[in-house]
Amino acid sequence: MQITSILALPLKAVPLMPLVSIELVASRLFKLLLSAHGDMFERLGTYKSNRFSFAPTDLPLIFLIEPDLPRLKVVRQGETFTADAGVEAPLVMLLALLEGRCDADALFFSRDLRVIGDMEAMLAMRSALDDCDIDLPRDLARIGGPAAPIVHRLVEGIRRQSLKEIQ
């Protein structure tokens, strides 16, 4: 199942966007989530030193997370990288999983989601994220300053429209 997410449209419209720019934005958002949910990687236990990949199937990018550093790196699809465990799914599904809005088991068994590498490490990551109560509109609104209510409504609208694609 391939979903064309409205979240992926900007990257598809500008396929030559420098990877550095994408990584800067992704790293900023990653740090924002860490500041809001600072203990999320502590729940990984022995898997905290593992490297995780998150590959949106509708984008030519792969997001690599190193929880023990903590660091996020972005590579283009086709580039060589190493990861202990990974998950592949459309972007909107990955974000819905991040927020706990989808049943990962159902997506896995319906083959809408693919897990590669160390399954136990990925299950530990899933458990860690499930316990975090991540809400992207709320969390991203924190960077909005005085415009936080506007940012929240905008991101909430994008999420609502995107989730329609997977329901």
Backbone as numpy.savetxt, mean C-alpha at the origin, in Angstrom:
# Nx Ny Nz CAx CAy CAz Cx Cy Cz
-8.10 -10.82 -12.43 -8.94 -9.65 -12.43 -8.05 -8.41 -12.43
-8.20 -7.56 -13.40 -7.42 -6.34 -13.51 -8.35 -5.16 -13.31
-8.09 -4.33 -12.34 -8.94 -3.19 -12.05 -8.22 -1.92 -12.45
-8.90 -1.08 -13.22 -8.33 0.22 -13.57 -8.77 1.20 -12.49
-7.91 1.46 -11.58 -8.21 2.32 -10.45 -8.06 3.78 -10.82
-8.98 4.62 -10.33 -8.82 6.05 -10.54 -7.58 6.54 -9.80
-7.14 5.76 -8.81 -5.92 6.14 -8.10 -4.69 5.94 -8.98
-4.79 5.04 -9.97 -3.65 4.75 -10.84 -3.59 5.67 -12.05
-4.67 6.38 -12.34 -4.72 7.20 -13.55 -3.59 8.22 -13.67
-3.23 8.95 -12.60 -2.15 9.92 -12.77 -0.83 9.28 -13.21
-0.53 8.10 -12.69 0.72 7.44 -13.08 0.64 6.88 -14.50
-0.55 6.46 -14.91 -0.71 5.97 -16.28 -0.66 7.12 -17.27
-1.17 8.28 -16.87 -1.19 9.44 -17.76 0.21 10.00 -17.97
1.07 9.83 -17.00 2.43 10.34 -17.07 3.40 9.17 -16.83
3.49 8.25 -17.80 4.29 7.05 -17.58 5.78 7.34 -17.41
6.23 8.49 -17.86 7.65 8.80 -17.75 7.98 9.63 -16.51
7.00 9.72 -15.60 7.24 10.47 -14.37 8.50 9.91 -13.71
9.41 10.77 -13.35 10.65 10.27 -12.74 10.37 9.45 -11.49
11.03 8.33 -11.39 10.86 7.43 -10.26 11.20 8.13 -8.94
12.13 9.06 -8.99 12.52 9.79 -7.78 11.33 10.57 -7.22
10.54 11.20 -8.09 9.37 11.95 -7.65 8.34 11.03 -7.02
8.09 9.89 -7.65 7.14 8.93 -7.12 7.62 8.43 -5.75
8.90 8.13 -5.66 9.44 7.63 -4.41 9.37 8.69 -3.30
9.59 9.94 -3.65 9.50 11.01 -2.65 8.09 11.11 -2.07
7.09 11.09 -2.94 5.70 11.17 -2.49 5.35 9.93 -1.67
5.69 8.75 -2.19 5.38 7.50 -1.48 6.08 7.46 -0.12
7.33 7.89 -0.06 8.06 7.90 1.21 7.44 8.86 2.20
6.99 10.00 1.71 6.33 10.98 2.59 5.05 10.39 3.18
4.26 9.73 2.34 3.03 9.10 2.82 3.33 7.95 3.77
4.38 7.20 3.49 4.81 6.11 4.35 5.20 6.64 5.74
5.96 7.72 5.77 6.36 8.33 7.05 5.15 8.87 7.80
4.21 9.41 7.07 2.98 9.89 7.68 2.23 8.75 8.37
2.11 7.62 7.68 1.45 6.46 8.29 2.23 5.95 9.50
3.55 5.97 9.41 4.36 5.54 10.55 4.18 6.46 11.75
4.04 7.76 11.49 3.85 8.68 12.62 2.49 8.47 13.27
1.50 8.10 12.47 0.16 7.86 13.01 0.02 6.47 13.64
0.81 5.53 13.16 0.70 4.14 13.61 2.11 3.60 13.86
2.85 4.29 14.71 4.26 4.01 14.94 4.62 2.60 15.38
3.70 1.91 15.99 4.03 0.57 16.48 3.63 -0.53 15.50
3.20 -0.16 14.30 2.68 -1.17 13.38 3.70 -2.25 13.05
4.96 -1.91 12.90 5.95 -2.92 12.55 6.46 -3.69 13.76
6.22 -3.18 14.95 6.60 -3.92 16.16 5.83 -5.23 16.24
4.66 -5.26 15.67 3.82 -6.45 15.70 4.30 -7.55 14.77
5.31 -7.27 13.96 5.84 -8.27 13.03 6.69 -9.33 13.73
7.17 -9.01 14.93 8.00 -9.96 15.66 9.26 -10.30 14.89
9.52 -11.59 14.71 10.76 -12.02 14.04 10.79 -11.66 12.56
9.65 -11.28 11.99 9.60 -10.93 10.57 9.90 -9.45 10.32
10.20 -8.72 11.37 10.47 -7.30 11.22 11.70 -7.03 10.33
12.63 -7.96 10.30 13.83 -7.77 9.47 13.63 -8.24 8.03
12.45 -8.75 7.71 12.16 -9.18 6.35 11.90 -7.97 5.45
12.04 -8.21 4.17 11.75 -7.19 3.16 10.48 -7.61 2.44
9.53 -6.69 2.32 8.22 -6.97 1.75 8.02 -6.17 0.47
7.40 -6.81 -0.52 7.08 -6.10 -1.76 5.57 -6.04 -1.93
5.11 -4.91 -2.43 3.70 -4.69 -2.73 3.65 -4.22 -4.18
3.12 -5.07 -5.05 3.13 -4.80 -6.48 1.72 -4.59 -7.01
1.35 -3.34 -7.28 0.05 -3.10 -7.91 0.09 -3.64 -9.34
-0.84 -4.53 -9.66 -0.84 -5.13 -10.99 -1.29 -4.16 -12.08
-1.85 -3.03 -11.68 -2.29 -2.04 -12.66 -1.33 -0.86 -12.76
-0.16 -0.98 -12.18 0.88 0.04 -12.27 2.21 -0.62 -12.57
3.12 0.08 -13.20 4.43 -0.50 -13.48 5.44 -0.28 -12.34
4.94 -0.30 -11.11 5.78 -0.01 -9.94 5.67 -1.11 -8.90
6.71 -1.23 -8.09 6.70 -2.13 -6.95 7.20 -1.33 -5.75
6.48 -1.44 -4.64 6.85 -0.75 -3.41 7.51 -1.76 -2.48
8.73 -1.46 -2.06 9.47 -2.34 -1.17 9.52 -1.71 0.22
9.14 -2.49 1.21 9.12 -2.00 2.59 10.15 -2.79 3.40
10.97 -2.06 4.13 11.92 -2.66 5.06 11.55 -2.16 6.45
10.74 -2.94 7.18 10.20 -2.49 8.47 11.26 -2.16 9.52
12.36 -2.89 9.55 13.34 -2.66 10.62 14.11 -1.36 10.45
14.09 -0.74 9.26 14.86 0.50 9.07 14.13 1.76 9.50
12.90 2.01 9.44 11.91 1.65 8.44 12.13 2.47 7.17
11.93 1.80 6.02 12.20 2.47 4.75 11.27 1.92 3.67
10.91 2.81 2.75 10.14 2.44 1.57 10.97 2.80 0.35
11.03 1.88 -0.60 11.74 2.12 -1.85 10.78 1.75 -2.98
10.86 2.49 -4.07 10.02 2.22 -5.23 10.92 1.81 -6.39
10.55 0.70 -7.04 11.27 0.26 -8.23 10.26 0.07 -9.36
10.74 0.21 -10.57 9.88 -0.04 -11.72 9.74 -1.54 -11.93
8.59 -1.95 -12.40 8.35 -3.35 -12.71 9.39 -3.80 -13.74
9.96 -4.95 -13.53 10.99 -5.46 -14.42 12.39 -5.24 -13.89
12.55 -4.31 -12.94 13.86 -4.10 -12.31 14.11 -5.23 -11.32
15.36 -5.52 -11.11 15.74 -6.55 -10.16 15.62 -6.01 -8.73
15.02 -6.81 -7.86 14.92 -6.47 -6.45 14.82 -7.77 -5.67
15.02 -7.67 -4.37 14.86 -8.85 -3.51 13.83 -8.53 -2.44
13.01 -9.53 -2.17 12.01 -9.42 -1.10 11.79 -10.82 -0.54
11.55 -10.87 0.75 11.27 -12.15 1.40 9.84 -12.59 1.15
8.94 -11.62 1.06 7.52 -11.91 0.86 6.91 -10.76 0.08
5.88 -11.07 -0.66 5.24 -10.03 -1.44 3.80 -10.35 -1.75
3.11 -9.32 -2.19 1.72 -9.47 -2.58 1.52 -8.67 -3.87
0.73 -9.26 -4.78 0.39 -8.62 -6.04 -1.12 -8.54 -6.16
-1.61 -7.35 -6.46 -3.05 -7.12 -6.64 -3.20 -5.71 -7.22
-4.36 -5.39 -7.76 -4.58 -4.02 -8.22 -4.40 -3.01 -7.07
-4.00 -1.80 -7.40 -3.71 -0.77 -6.41 -4.86 -0.56 -5.43
-6.07 -0.44 -5.95 -7.20 -0.17 -5.06 -7.39 -1.32 -4.06
-7.10 -2.55 -4.48 -7.21 -3.69 -3.57 -6.12 -3.63 -2.50
-4.92 -3.28 -2.90 -3.82 -3.18 -1.93 -4.15 -2.12 -0.87
-4.69 -1.00 -1.31 -5.05 0.06 -0.36 -6.22 -0.36 0.53
-7.18 -1.07 -0.05 -8.31 -1.57 0.75 -7.82 -2.59 1.78
-6.85 -3.41 1.40 -6.27 -4.36 2.36 -5.52 -3.62 3.46
-4.82 -2.56 3.10 -4.10 -1.75 4.08 -5.05 -1.23 5.16
-6.24 -0.85 4.73 -7.24 -0.33 5.66 -8.10 -1.42 6.29
-7.92 -2.66 5.86 -8.73 -3.74 6.40 -10.14 -3.76 5.85
-10.35 -3.25 4.65 -11.67 -3.16 4.05 -12.00 -4.36 3.15
-11.05 -5.26 2.98 -11.26 -6.44 2.15 -10.86 -7.68 2.94
-11.42 -8.79 2.54 -11.08 -10.08 3.13 -9.92 -10.66 2.33
-8.73 -10.61 2.89 -7.54 -11.08 2.19 -7.63 -12.55 1.83
-8.20 -13.35 2.71 -8.33 -14.78 2.41 -9.22 -15.01 1.19
-10.35 -14.32 1.15 -11.26 -14.48 0.01 -10.59 -14.02 -1.29
-9.86 -12.91 -1.24 -9.17 -12.42 -2.43 -8.08 -13.40 -2.87
-7.40 -14.00 -1.89 -6.35 -14.97 -2.20 -6.96 -16.20 -2.88
-8.00 -16.75 -2.30 -8.59 -17.97 -2.85 -9.35 -17.73 -4.15
-9.78 -16.49 -4.40 -10.43 -16.18 -5.68 -9.39 -15.79 -6.73
-8.13 -15.77 -6.33 -6.98 -15.45 -7.20 -6.96 -14.00 -7.67
-7.63 -13.13 -6.91 -7.55 -11.69 -7.19 -6.31 -11.08 -6.55
-5.68 -11.85 -5.69 -4.50 -11.42 -4.94 -3.53 -12.58 -4.98
-2.27 -12.27 -5.18 -1.25 -13.32 -5.24 -0.17 -13.04 -4.20
0.14 -14.03 -3.40 1.21 -13.91 -2.41 2.41 -14.68 -2.92
3.58 -14.05 -2.83 4.81 -14.71 -3.26 5.79 -14.73 -2.10
6.65 -15.70 -2.10 7.68 -15.80 -1.07 7.15 -16.40 0.22
7.65 -15.89 1.33 7.38 -16.42 2.66 5.95 -16.09 3.11
5.09 -17.09 3.03 3.67 -16.90 3.37 3.51 -16.51 4.84
4.30 -17.09 5.73 4.19 -16.75 7.15 4.56 -15.29 7.41
5.57 -14.80 6.70 5.95 -13.39 6.85 4.81 -12.49 6.39
4.18 -12.84 5.28 3.08 -12.02 4.77 1.88 -12.08 5.70
1.63 -13.24 6.31 0.54 -13.33 7.29 0.84 -12.47 8.51
2.10 -12.42 8.91 2.49 -11.55 10.03 2.26 -10.08 9.66
2.60 -9.71 8.42 2.38 -8.33 7.97 0.88 -8.03 7.97
0.11 -8.95 7.47 -1.35 -8.75 7.45 -1.90 -8.55 8.84
-1.45 -9.37 9.78 -1.91 -9.23 11.18 -1.49 -7.89 11.76
-0.26 -7.49 11.47 0.24 -6.21 11.98 -0.61 -5.05 11.44
-0.92 -5.10 10.15 -1.72 -4.02 9.55 -3.16 -4.05 10.04
-3.71 -5.25 10.21 -5.09 -5.37 10.69 -5.27 -4.71 12.06
-4.25 -4.74 12.88 -4.32 -4.20 14.24 -4.14 -2.68 14.29
-3.81 -2.06 13.17 -3.44 -0.63 13.17 -4.58 0.35 13.01
-5.72 -0.09 12.53 -6.85 0.81 12.30 -6.45 1.97 11.38
-5.84 1.62 10.26 -5.45 2.64 9.28 -6.70 3.12 8.55
-6.84 4.43 8.46 -7.92 5.07 7.73 -7.24 6.14 6.87
-7.06 5.87 5.60 -6.28 6.78 4.75 -6.82 8.20 4.69
-8.13 8.42 4.53 -8.60 9.82 4.54 -8.24 10.54 5.84
-8.46 9.89 6.97 -8.13 10.50 8.26 -6.63 10.73 8.39
-5.85 9.71 8.04 -4.40 9.80 8.21 -3.78 10.82 7.26
-4.25 10.86 6.01 -3.70 11.80 5.04 -4.14 13.24 5.32
-5.29 13.40 5.95 -5.76 14.75 6.29 -4.83 15.44 7.27
-4.05 14.67 7.99 -3.11 15.26 8.97 -2.07 16.16 8.31
-1.77 15.92 7.04 -0.79 16.78 6.38 -1.45 18.01 5.76
-2.77 18.09 5.87 -3.51 19.18 5.25 -3.46 20.50 5.99
-2.99 20.48 7.24 -2.98 21.71 8.01 -4.36 22.32 8.08
-4.50 23.62 7.78 -5.81 24.26 7.81 -6.78 23.67 6.78
-6.24 23.04 5.73 -7.09 22.45 4.69 -7.43 20.98 4.99
-7.16 20.53 6.20 -7.38 19.12 6.56 -8.80 18.64 6.25
-9.85 19.43 6.56 -11.20 18.95 6.22 -11.40 18.75 4.71
-10.80 19.60 3.93 -10.91 19.48 2.47 -10.16 18.24 1.99
-8.95 18.05 2.51 -8.15 16.87 2.16 -8.91 15.60 2.54
-9.50 15.59 3.73 -10.24 14.42 4.19 -11.40 14.11 3.24
-12.19 15.12 2.87 -13.33 14.90 1.97 -12.86 14.43 0.59
-11.79 15.01 0.09 -11.26 14.63 -1.22 -10.81 13.17 -1.22
-10.01 12.80 -0.23 -9.49 11.42 -0.16 -10.62 10.44 0.11
-11.58 10.84 0.94 -12.74 9.98 1.21 -13.53 9.74 -0.07
-13.71 10.77 -0.88 -14.42 10.62 -2.15 -13.68 9.71 -3.12
-12.38 9.86 -3.18 -11.57 8.99 -4.05 -11.67 7.55 -3.57
-11.59 7.34 -2.26 -11.69 5.98 -1.72 -13.06 5.38 -2.03
-14.12 6.14 -1.80 -15.47 5.64 -2.04 -15.64 5.22 -3.50
-15.19 6.07 -4.42 -15.30 5.75 -5.85 -14.43 4.53 -6.21
-13.26 4.45 -5.66 -12.36 3.34 -5.95 -12.89 2.01 -5.42
-13.48 2.04 -4.23 -14.01 0.81 -3.64 -15.19 0.27 -4.44
-15.89 1.13 -5.15 -16.99 0.65 -6.00 -16.47 -0.33 -7.05
-15.21 -0.14 -7.45 -14.60 -0.98 -8.48 -14.38 -2.41 -8.01
-14.24 -2.62 -6.71 -13.94 -3.98 -6.25 -15.14 -4.65 -5.58
-16.25 -3.98 -5.54 -17.43 -4.58 -4.91 -18.35 -5.20 -5.92
